[in-house]
Structures are given as C-alpha cells and as structure tokens.
mmCIF file of C-alpha atoms in Angstrom:
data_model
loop_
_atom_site.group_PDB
_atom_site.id
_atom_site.type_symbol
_atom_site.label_atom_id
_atom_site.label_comp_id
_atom_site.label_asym_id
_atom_site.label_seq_id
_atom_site.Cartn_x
_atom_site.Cartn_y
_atom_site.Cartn_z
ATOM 1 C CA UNK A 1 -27.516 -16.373 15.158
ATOM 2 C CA UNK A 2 -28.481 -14.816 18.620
ATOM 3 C CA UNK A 3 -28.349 -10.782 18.365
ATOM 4 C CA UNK A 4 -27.432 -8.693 21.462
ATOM 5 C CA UNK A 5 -24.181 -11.222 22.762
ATOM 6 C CA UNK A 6 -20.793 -12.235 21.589
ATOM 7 C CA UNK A 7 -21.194 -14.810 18.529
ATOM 8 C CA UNK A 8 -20.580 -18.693 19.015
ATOM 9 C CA UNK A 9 -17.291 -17.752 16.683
ATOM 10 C CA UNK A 10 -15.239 -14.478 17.202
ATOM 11 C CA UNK A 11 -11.916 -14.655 15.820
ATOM 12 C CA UNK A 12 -9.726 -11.233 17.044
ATOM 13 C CA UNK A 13 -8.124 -9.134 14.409
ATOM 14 C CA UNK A 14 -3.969 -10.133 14.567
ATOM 15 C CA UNK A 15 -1.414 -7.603 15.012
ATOM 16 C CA UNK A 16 -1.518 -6.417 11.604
ATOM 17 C CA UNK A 17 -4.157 -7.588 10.180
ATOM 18 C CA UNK A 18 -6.800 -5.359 7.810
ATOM 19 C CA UNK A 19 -10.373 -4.714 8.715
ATOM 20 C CA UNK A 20 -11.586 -6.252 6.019
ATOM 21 C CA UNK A 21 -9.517 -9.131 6.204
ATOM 22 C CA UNK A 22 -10.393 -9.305 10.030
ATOM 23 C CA UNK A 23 -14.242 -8.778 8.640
ATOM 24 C CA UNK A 24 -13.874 -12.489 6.018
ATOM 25 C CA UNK A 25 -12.471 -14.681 8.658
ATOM 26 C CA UNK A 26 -15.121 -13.669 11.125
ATOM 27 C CA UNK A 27 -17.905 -14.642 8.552
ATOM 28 C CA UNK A 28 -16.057 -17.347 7.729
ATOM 29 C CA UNK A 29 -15.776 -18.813 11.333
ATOM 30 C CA UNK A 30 -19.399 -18.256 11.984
ATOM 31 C CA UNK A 31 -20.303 -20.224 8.471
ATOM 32 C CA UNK A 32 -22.103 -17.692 7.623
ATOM 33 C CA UNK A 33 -21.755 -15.279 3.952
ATOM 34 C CA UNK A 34 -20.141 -11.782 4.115
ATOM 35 C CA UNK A 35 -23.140 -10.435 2.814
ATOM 36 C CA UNK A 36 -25.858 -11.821 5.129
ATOM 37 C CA UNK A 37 -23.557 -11.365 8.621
ATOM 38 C CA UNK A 38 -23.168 -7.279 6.881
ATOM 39 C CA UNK A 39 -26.559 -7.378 6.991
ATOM 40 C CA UNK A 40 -27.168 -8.682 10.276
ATOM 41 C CA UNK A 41 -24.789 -5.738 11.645
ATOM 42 C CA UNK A 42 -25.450 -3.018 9.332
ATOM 43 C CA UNK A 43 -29.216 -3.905 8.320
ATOM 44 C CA UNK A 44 -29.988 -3.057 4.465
ATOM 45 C CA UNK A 45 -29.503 1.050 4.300
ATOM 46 C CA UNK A 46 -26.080 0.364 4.955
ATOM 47 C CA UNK A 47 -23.578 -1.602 3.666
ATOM 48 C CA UNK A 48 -19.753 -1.733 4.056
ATOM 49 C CA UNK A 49 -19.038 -2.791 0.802
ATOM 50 C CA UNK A 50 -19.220 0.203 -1.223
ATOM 51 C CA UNK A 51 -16.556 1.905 0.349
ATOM 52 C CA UNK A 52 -12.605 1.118 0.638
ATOM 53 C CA UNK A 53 -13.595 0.033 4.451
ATOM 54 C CA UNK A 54 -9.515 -0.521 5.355
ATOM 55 C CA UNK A 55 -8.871 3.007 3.818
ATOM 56 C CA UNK A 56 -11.925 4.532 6.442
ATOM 57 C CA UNK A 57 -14.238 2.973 8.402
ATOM 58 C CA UNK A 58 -16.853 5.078 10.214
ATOM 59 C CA UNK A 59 -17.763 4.704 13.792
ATOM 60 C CA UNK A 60 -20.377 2.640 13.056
ATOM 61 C CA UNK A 61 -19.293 -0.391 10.946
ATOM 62 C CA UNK A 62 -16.648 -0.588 13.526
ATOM 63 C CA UNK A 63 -18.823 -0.667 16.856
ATOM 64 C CA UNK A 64 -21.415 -3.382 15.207
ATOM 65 C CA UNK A 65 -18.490 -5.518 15.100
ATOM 66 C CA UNK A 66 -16.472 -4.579 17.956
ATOM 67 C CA UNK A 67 -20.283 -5.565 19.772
ATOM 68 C CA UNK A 68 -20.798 -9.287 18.475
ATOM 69 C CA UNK A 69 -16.866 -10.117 18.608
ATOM 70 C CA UNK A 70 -15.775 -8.545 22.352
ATOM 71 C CA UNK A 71 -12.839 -6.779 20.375
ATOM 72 C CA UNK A 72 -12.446 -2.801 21.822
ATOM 73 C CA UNK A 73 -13.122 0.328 19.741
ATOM 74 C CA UNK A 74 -9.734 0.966 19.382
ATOM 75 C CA UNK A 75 -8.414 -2.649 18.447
ATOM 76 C CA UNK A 76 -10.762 -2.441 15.247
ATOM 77 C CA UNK A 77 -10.266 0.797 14.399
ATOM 78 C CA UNK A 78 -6.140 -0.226 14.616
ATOM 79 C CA UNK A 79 -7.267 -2.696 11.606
ATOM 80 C CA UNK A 80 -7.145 0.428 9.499
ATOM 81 C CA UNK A 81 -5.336 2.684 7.249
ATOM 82 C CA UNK A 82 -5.678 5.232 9.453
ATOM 83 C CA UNK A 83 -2.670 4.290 11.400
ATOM 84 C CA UNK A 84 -0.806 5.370 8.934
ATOM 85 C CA UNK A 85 -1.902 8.570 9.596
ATOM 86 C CA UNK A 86 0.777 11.938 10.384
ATOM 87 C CA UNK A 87 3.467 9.253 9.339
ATOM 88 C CA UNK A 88 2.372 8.186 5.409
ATOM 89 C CA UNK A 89 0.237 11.352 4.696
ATOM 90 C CA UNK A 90 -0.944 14.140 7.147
ATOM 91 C CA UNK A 91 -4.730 14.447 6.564
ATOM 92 C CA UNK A 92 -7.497 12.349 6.380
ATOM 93 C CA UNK A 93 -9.563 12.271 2.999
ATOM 94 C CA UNK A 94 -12.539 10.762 2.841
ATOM 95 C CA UNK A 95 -12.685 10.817 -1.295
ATOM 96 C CA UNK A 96 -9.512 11.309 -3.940
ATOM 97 C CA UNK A 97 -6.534 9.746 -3.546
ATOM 98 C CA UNK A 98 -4.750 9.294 -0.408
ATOM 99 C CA UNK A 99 -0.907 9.407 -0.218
ATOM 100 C CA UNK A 100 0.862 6.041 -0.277
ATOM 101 C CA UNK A 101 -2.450 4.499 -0.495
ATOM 102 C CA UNK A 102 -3.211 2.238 -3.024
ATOM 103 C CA UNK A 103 -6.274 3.016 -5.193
ATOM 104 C CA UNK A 104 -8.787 0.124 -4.648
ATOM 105 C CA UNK A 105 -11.393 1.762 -7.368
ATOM 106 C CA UNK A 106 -14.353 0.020 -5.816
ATOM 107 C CA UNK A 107 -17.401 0.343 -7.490
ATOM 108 C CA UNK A 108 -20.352 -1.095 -5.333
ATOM 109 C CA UNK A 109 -19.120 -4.905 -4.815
ATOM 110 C CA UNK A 110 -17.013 -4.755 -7.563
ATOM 111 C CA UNK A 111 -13.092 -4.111 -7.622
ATOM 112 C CA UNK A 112 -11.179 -2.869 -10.664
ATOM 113 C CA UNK A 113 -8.006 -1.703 -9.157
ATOM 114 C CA UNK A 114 -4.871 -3.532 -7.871
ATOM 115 C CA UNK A 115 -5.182 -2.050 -4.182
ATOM 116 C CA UNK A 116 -4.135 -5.152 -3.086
ATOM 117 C CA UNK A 117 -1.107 -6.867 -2.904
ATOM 118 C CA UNK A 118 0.073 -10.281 -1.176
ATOM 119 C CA UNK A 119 3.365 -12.658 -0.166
ATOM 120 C CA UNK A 120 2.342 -16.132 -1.407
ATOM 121 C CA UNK A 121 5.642 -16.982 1.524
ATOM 122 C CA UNK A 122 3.922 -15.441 4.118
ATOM 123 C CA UNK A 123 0.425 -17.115 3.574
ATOM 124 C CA UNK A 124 2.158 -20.191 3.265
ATOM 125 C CA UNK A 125 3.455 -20.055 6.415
ATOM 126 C CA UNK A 126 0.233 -18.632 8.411
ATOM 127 C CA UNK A 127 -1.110 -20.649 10.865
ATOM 128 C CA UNK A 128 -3.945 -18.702 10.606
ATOM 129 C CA UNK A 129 -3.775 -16.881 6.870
ATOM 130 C CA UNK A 130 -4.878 -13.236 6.785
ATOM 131 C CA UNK A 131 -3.936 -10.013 4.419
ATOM 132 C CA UNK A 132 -1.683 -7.405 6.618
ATOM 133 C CA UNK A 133 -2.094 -3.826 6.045
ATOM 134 C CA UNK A 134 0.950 -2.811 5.312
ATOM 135 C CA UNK A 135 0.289 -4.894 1.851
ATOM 136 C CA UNK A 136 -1.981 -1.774 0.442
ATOM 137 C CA UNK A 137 0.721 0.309 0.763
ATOM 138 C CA UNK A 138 1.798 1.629 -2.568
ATOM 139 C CA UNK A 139 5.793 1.759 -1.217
ATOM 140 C CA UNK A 140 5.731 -1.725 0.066
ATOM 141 C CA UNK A 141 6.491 -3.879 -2.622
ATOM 142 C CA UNK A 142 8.686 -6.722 -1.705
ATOM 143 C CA UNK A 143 8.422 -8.909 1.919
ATOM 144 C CA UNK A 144 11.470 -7.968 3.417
ATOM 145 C CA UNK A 145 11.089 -11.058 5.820
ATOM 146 C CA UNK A 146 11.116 -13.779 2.861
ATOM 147 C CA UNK A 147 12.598 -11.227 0.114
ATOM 148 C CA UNK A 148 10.244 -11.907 -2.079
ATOM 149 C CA UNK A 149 8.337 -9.317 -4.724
ATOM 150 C CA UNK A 150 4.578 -8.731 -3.450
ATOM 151 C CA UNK A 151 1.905 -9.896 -6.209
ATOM 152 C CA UNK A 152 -0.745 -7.244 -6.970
ATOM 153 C CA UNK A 153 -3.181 -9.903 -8.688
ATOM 154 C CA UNK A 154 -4.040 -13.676 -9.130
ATOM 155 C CA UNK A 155 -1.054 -15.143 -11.569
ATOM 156 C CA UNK A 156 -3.742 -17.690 -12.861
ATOM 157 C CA UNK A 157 -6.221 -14.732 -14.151
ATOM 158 C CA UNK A 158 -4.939 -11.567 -13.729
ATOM 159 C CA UNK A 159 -7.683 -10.524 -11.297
ATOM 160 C CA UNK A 160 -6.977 -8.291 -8.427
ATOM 161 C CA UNK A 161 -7.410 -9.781 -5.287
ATOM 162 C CA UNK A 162 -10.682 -9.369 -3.510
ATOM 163 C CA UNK A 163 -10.621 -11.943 -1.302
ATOM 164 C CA UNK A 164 -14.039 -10.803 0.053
ATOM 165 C CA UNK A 165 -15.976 -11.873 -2.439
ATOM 166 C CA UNK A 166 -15.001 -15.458 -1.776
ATOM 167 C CA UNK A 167 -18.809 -16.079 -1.356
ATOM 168 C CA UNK A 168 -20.526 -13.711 -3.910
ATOM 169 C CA UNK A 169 -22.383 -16.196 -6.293
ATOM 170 C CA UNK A 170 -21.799 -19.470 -4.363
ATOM 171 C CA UNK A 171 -23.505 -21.503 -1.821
ATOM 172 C CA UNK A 172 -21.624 -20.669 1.467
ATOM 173 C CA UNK A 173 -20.609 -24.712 1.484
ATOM 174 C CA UNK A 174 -19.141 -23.519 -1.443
ATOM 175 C CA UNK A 175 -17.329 -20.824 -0.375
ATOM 176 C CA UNK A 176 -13.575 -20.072 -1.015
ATOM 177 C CA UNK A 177 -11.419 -19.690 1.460
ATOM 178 C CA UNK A 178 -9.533 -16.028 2.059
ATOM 179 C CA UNK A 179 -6.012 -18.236 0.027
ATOM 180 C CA UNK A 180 -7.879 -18.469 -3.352
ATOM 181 C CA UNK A 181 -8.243 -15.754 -6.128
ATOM 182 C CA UNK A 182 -12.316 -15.366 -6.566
ATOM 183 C CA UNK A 183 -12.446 -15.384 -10.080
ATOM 184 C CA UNK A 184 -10.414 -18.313 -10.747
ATOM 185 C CA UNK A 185 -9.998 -20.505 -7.316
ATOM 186 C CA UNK A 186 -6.338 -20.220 -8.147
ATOM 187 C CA UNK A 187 -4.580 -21.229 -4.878
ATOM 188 C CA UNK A 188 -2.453 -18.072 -3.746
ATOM 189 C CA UNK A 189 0.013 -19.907 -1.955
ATOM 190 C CA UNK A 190 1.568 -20.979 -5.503
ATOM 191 C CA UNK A 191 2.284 -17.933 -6.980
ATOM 192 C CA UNK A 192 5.862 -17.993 -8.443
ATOM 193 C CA UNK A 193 8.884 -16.433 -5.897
ATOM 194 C CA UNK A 194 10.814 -13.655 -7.676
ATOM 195 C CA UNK A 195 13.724 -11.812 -5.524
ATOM 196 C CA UNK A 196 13.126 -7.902 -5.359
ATOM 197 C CA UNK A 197 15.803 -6.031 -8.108
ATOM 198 C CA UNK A 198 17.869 -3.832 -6.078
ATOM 199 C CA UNK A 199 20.775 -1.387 -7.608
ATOM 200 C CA UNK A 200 22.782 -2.122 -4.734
ATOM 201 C CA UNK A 201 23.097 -3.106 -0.541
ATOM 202 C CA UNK A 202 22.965 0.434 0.821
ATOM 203 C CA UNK A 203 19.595 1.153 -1.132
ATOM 204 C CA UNK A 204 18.652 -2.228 -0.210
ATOM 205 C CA UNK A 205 19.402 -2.022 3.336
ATOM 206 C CA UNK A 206 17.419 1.325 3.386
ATOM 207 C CA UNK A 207 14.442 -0.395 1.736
ATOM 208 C CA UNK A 208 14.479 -3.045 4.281
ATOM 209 C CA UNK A 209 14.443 -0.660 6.674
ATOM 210 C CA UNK A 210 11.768 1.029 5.948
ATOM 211 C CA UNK A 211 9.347 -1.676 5.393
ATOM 212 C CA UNK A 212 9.984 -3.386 8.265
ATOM 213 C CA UNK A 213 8.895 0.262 9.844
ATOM 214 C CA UNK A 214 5.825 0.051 8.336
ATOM 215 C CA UNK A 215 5.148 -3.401 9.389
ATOM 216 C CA UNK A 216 5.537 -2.399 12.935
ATOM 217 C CA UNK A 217 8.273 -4.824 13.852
ATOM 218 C CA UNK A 218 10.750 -2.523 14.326
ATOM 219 C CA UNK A 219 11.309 1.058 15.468
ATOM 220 C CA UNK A 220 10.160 3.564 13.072
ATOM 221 C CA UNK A 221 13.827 5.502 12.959
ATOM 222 C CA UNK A 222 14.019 9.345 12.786
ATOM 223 C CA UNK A 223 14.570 9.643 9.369
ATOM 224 C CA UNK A 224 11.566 7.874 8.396
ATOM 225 C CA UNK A 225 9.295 10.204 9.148
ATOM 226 C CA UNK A 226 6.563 12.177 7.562
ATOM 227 C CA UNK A 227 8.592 14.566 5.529
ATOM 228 C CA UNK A 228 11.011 11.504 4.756
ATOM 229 C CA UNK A 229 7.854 9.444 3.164
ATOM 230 C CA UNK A 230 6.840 13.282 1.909
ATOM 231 C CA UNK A 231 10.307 13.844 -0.021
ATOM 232 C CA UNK A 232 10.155 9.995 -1.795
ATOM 233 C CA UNK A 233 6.691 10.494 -2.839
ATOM 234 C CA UNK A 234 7.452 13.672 -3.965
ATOM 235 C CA UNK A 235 10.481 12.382 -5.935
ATOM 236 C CA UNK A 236 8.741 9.688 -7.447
ATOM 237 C CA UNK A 237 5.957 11.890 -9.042
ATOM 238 C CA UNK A 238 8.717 13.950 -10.534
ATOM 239 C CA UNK A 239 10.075 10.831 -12.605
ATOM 240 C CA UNK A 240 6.570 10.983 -14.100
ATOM 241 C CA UNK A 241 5.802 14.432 -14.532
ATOM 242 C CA UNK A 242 4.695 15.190 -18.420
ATOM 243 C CA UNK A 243 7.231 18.154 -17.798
ATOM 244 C CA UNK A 244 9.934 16.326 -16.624
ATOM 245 C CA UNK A 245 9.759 14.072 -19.434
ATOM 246 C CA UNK A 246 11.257 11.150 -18.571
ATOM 247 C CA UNK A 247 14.610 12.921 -18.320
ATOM 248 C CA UNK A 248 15.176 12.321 -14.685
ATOM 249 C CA UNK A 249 14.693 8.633 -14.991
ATOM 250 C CA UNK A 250 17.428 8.732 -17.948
ATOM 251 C CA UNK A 251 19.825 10.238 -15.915
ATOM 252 C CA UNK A 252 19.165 7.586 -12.769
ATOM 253 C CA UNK A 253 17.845 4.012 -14.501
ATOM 254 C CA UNK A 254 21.984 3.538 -16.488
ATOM 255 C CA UNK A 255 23.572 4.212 -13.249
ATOM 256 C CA UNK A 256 21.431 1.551 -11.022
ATOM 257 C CA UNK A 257 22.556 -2.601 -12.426
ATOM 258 C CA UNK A 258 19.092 -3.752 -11.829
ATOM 259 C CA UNK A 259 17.169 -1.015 -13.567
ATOM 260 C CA UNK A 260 14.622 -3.048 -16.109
ATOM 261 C CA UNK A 261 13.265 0.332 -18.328
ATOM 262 C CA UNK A 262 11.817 3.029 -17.099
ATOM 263 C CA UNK A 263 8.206 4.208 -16.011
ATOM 264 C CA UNK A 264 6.313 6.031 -18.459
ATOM 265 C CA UNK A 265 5.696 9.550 -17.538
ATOM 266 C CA UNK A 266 1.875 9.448 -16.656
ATOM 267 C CA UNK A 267 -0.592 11.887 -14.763
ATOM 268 C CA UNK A 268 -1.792 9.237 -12.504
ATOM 269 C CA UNK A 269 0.080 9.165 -9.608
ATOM 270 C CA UNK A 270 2.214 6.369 -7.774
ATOM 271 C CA UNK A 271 -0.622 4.881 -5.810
ATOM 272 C CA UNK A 272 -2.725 3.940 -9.042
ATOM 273 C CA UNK A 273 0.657 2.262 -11.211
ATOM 274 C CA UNK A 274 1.254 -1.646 -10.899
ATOM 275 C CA UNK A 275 4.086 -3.268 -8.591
ATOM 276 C CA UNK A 276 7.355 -3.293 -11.184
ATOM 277 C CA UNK A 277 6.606 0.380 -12.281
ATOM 278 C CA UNK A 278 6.166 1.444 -8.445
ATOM 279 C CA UNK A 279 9.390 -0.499 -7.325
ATOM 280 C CA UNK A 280 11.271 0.976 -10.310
ATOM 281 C CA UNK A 281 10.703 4.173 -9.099
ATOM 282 C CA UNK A 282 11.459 3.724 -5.735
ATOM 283 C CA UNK A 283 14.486 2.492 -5.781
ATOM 284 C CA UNK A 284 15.688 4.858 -8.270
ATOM 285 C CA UNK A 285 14.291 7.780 -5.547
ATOM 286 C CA UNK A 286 16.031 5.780 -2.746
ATOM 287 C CA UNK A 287 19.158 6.084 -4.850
ATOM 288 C CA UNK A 288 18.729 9.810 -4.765
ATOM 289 C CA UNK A 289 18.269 10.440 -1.311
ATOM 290 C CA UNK A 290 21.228 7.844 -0.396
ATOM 291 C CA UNK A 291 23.131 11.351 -1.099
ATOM 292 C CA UNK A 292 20.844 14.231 -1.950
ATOM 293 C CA UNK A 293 22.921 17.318 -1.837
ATOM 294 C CA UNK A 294 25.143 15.428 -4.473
ATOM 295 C CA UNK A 295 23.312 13.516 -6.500
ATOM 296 C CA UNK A 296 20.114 15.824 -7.212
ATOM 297 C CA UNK A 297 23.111 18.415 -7.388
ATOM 298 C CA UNK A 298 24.545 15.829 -10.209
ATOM 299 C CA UNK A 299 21.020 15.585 -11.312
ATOM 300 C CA UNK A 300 19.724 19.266 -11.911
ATOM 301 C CA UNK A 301 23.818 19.854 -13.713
ATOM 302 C CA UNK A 302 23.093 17.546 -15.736
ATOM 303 C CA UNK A 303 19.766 19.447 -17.002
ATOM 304 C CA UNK A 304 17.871 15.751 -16.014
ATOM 305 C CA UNK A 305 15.448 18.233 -13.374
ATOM 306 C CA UNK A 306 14.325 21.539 -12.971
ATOM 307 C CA UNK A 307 14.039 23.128 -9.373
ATOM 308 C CA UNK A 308 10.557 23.949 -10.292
ATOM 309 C CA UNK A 309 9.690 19.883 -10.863
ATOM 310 C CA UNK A 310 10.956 19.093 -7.694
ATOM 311 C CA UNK A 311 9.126 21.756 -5.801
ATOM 312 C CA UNK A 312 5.783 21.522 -7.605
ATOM 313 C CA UNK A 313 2.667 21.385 -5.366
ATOM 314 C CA UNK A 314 4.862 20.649 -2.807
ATOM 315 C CA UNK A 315 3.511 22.481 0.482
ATOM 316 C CA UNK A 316 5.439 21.853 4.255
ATOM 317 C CA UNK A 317 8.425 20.936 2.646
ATOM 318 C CA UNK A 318 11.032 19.849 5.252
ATOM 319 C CA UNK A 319 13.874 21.971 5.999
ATOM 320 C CA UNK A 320 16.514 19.854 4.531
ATOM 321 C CA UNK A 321 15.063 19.088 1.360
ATOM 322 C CA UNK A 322 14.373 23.067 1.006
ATOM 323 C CA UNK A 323 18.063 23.564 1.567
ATOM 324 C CA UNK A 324 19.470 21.236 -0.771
ATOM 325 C CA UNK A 325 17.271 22.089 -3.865
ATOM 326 C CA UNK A 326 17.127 26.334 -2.960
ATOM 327 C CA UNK A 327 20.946 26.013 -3.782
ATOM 328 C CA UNK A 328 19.590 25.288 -7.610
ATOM 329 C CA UNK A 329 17.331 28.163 -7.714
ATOM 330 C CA UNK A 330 20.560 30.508 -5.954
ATOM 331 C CA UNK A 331 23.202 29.251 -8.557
ATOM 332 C CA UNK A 332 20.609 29.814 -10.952
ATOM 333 C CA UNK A 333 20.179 33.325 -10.645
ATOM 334 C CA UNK A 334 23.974 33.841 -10.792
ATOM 335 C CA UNK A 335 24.292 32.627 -13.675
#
C-alpha cells in the first residue's frame, strides 16, 4: 500500500463513532489485518493495542491515521472518550479507573472485561455498522431510540466484545466482520430484545433524557451537568459501600415495581459491575434524586444512610447536594 498519500480506501469516522471502531472498518476497507495496517502506521515499538485507545489516544496514533485517511486532528481525536471530559468526570487519567468509564481490563491483545456494550437494533439497522461511544459508558445501559437493554457480551459465548480482533488468528479472507462476536462468529444482530425495567415514567423519562444527552442528539440540559453525573455516581457507590451494607438499597429496591434484587455491596466500583447490576442501581439513584430533599430525608430517618456514606471521598460537591444532606448532619447534632 503506497506510504506518504491518502489510502485507495478511507472510510471517515461517523458522528459518534469510537476510535477503535473507526480504526476496524478502515482496515477492513483497505483488506488489509488490524495488525499489519498498525504496523504500517505505528512501525513495531509501538502498538495501539495495549492500551484502552477509545479511553486515550496519544497524539501520535491519532496523526498516523488522520495522515493516510484525510480526516483532521480534531475529527479523530472527537472518536474518543475524551469528549466526555468536564461533563462525565473532570480530569484526565491516564491509569486507574476513570469515572463513568467502563473498565476494558486489556491486557496486551487480550480483553477480559465487559467495557463494551452494544444494541443488536441499532446494528441491524446500520447502513454502515459501527460501535458508538456512548456504548462504553457505564450509565448507558438501554438504547433509548429502540428501548432496548444494551448487551455487554456475545449471548452465544459469553465473551466480551472485542470486535477488533476479528482477524487475530485468521487469514484476512477469513476475517469477521465488526457484527460477529470473535470467539464464537455469533452474529450480533440476533441477540434477544429485552425492554429496559423502569420503576416508573418520571424516572424513565429522566433516563431517556439523559442518554439521549450523551449521545449528542439532543441538548445536554442544565441539570445534567458535571455535578449532576457527580451526585448519581456518587449515590450509586453508596448502595455498595461495605459500610452502608446494603441498607440503602433495602429501603429503595420494595418501593420501585421493577426492582429484580439488589446489588451486592462490593469494593469495585460501578464502572467494573455487569449491565443488570449497573441499571439496578441507577434507577434506584434516579429515584432518589426525582426528590432529594425528601426522599434521602426519608432515607437517612429511616437509618437506611449515614451523612458520612453519602459524603465519603466526595470532593467539589455541588451546592445543592451539600444543602440537602448538611441538614442531616444539623438535625443530628440537636438531637
């Protein structure tokens, strides 16, 4: 393939699509393997592989591509998480987790985490099928275009979905395309439709809401912003704090008609549990803030949560959050 001009083949990233993602189709369109065109770009000291490349991608990987493709700097780099960025979490980490991130737990080509996540709906319906980046986001677990729950693995297999080693192991006539799981050649597409539980329309509406935010379709509204995202993450690692011990998730789960158990308490944090754990606890935090002041009031009555839990390691928190839980800690020391 001729070095120094714009491939025979080069596919632009869509509006939402992931690097990586972007990365596969461009191989793919140039028949060549993901690992020999990474080599042609990135020679053999360096390899993108062995790093969660969507999460951060250095200057580098990016401008190799950007070079052979015609796409801008800042279309690429658009491809990644860090978009996200002073809206999901407010500083860049290069290691350790990153907030509402899920944890891909790549180990050189290898994969053994569920940072990935898919609607078999809306690959069906791509003209052009590609994974969208708000899809490794740990809060985003239904489609709210088809209403469908998001799939964290292959339903065949049970294998996470790394659809970029469609090639690893196989003659590239042999390749998979990006629609089938690489361990078992399951066809995506086919994975089984299951509506998103939901306690009731107004959390519903919220959740909607927000994920079409994410997804860029709409207006991200005032309330969604940082220290919203800050207070439901925050809420959601209480209902697994050891400390808390399951007690705030006792007090929420009987009131919400969907509820299907709770989420065992855990020191790993939201961005590391599987899809029906995460979604559990999101909805029961979007219950919550559907009327803080009186149900965290109801909550911390009702001996289900400490003010401590719900300030713990919690740095820049907004103002109206600190108001309605300070009110705890005052009423506490009058009593």
């Amino acid at each position: 393939m001729p070095h120094g001009r714009l491939w025979p083949a080069h596919p632009k990233p869509l509006s939402d699509e992931l690097l990586s993602s972007w990365m596969v189709r461009v191989a793919e369109a140039n028949a060549i393997k993901l690992q020999t065109m990474s080599r042609m770009l990135y020679g053999t000291e360096r390899t993108p592989w062995n790093r969660d490349i969507d999460r951060f991608a250095p200057k580098w990987l990016l401008k190799e591509i950007c070079r052979y493709t015609g796409v801008t700097y800042w279309d690429a780099f658009h491809t990644t998480l860090s978009t996200y960025r002073n809206l999901l979490y407010s500083r860049r980490r290069l290691s350790g987790q990153l907030t509402w991130v899920l944890a891909n737990l790549n180990y050189g080509t290898s994969q053994r985490g569920f940072g990935m996540q898919f609607c078999p709906l809306c690959l069906t319906e791509d003209a052009v099928p590609y994974f969208r980046k708000q899809w490794r986001l740990a809060l985003y677990t239904y489609c709210p275009v088809h209403q469908g729950m998001l799939l964290d693995a292959c339903p065949s297999c049970g294998a996470s979905v790394s659809y970029f080693r469609r090639d690893f192991g196989r003659d590239i006539k042999d390749a998979l395309d990006i629609l089938h799981c690489h361990s078992c050649e399951f066809d995506l597409r086919h994975s089984k439709f299951q509506p998103p539980p939901m306690p009731d329309d107004d959390v519903h509406r919220r959740f909607d809401t927000i994920l079409y935010s994410l997804a860029n379709t709409r207006p991200i509204s005032y309330s969604h912003q940082h220290g919203f995202f800050a207070v439901l993450h925050q809420l959601c690692r209480v209902m697994c704090m050891r400390e808390n011990n399951g007690r705030l998730q006792a007090f929420i789960l009987p009131q919400l008609s969907c509820s299907g158990g709770s989420v065992q308490h855990t020191a790993r944090p939201i961005e590391c549990l599987r899809i029906s754990d995460r979604h559990t606890l999101l909805i029961a935090a979007l219950w919550l803030l559907g009327d803080p002041s009186l149900r965290l009031k109801a909550a911390w009555e009702n001996k289900s949560v400490r003010y401590t839990n719900l300030v713990k390691d919690f740095s820049n928190t907004p103002r109206w959050y600190s108001q309605v839980v300070s009110r705890f800690l005052a009423q506490s020391h009058k009593a």
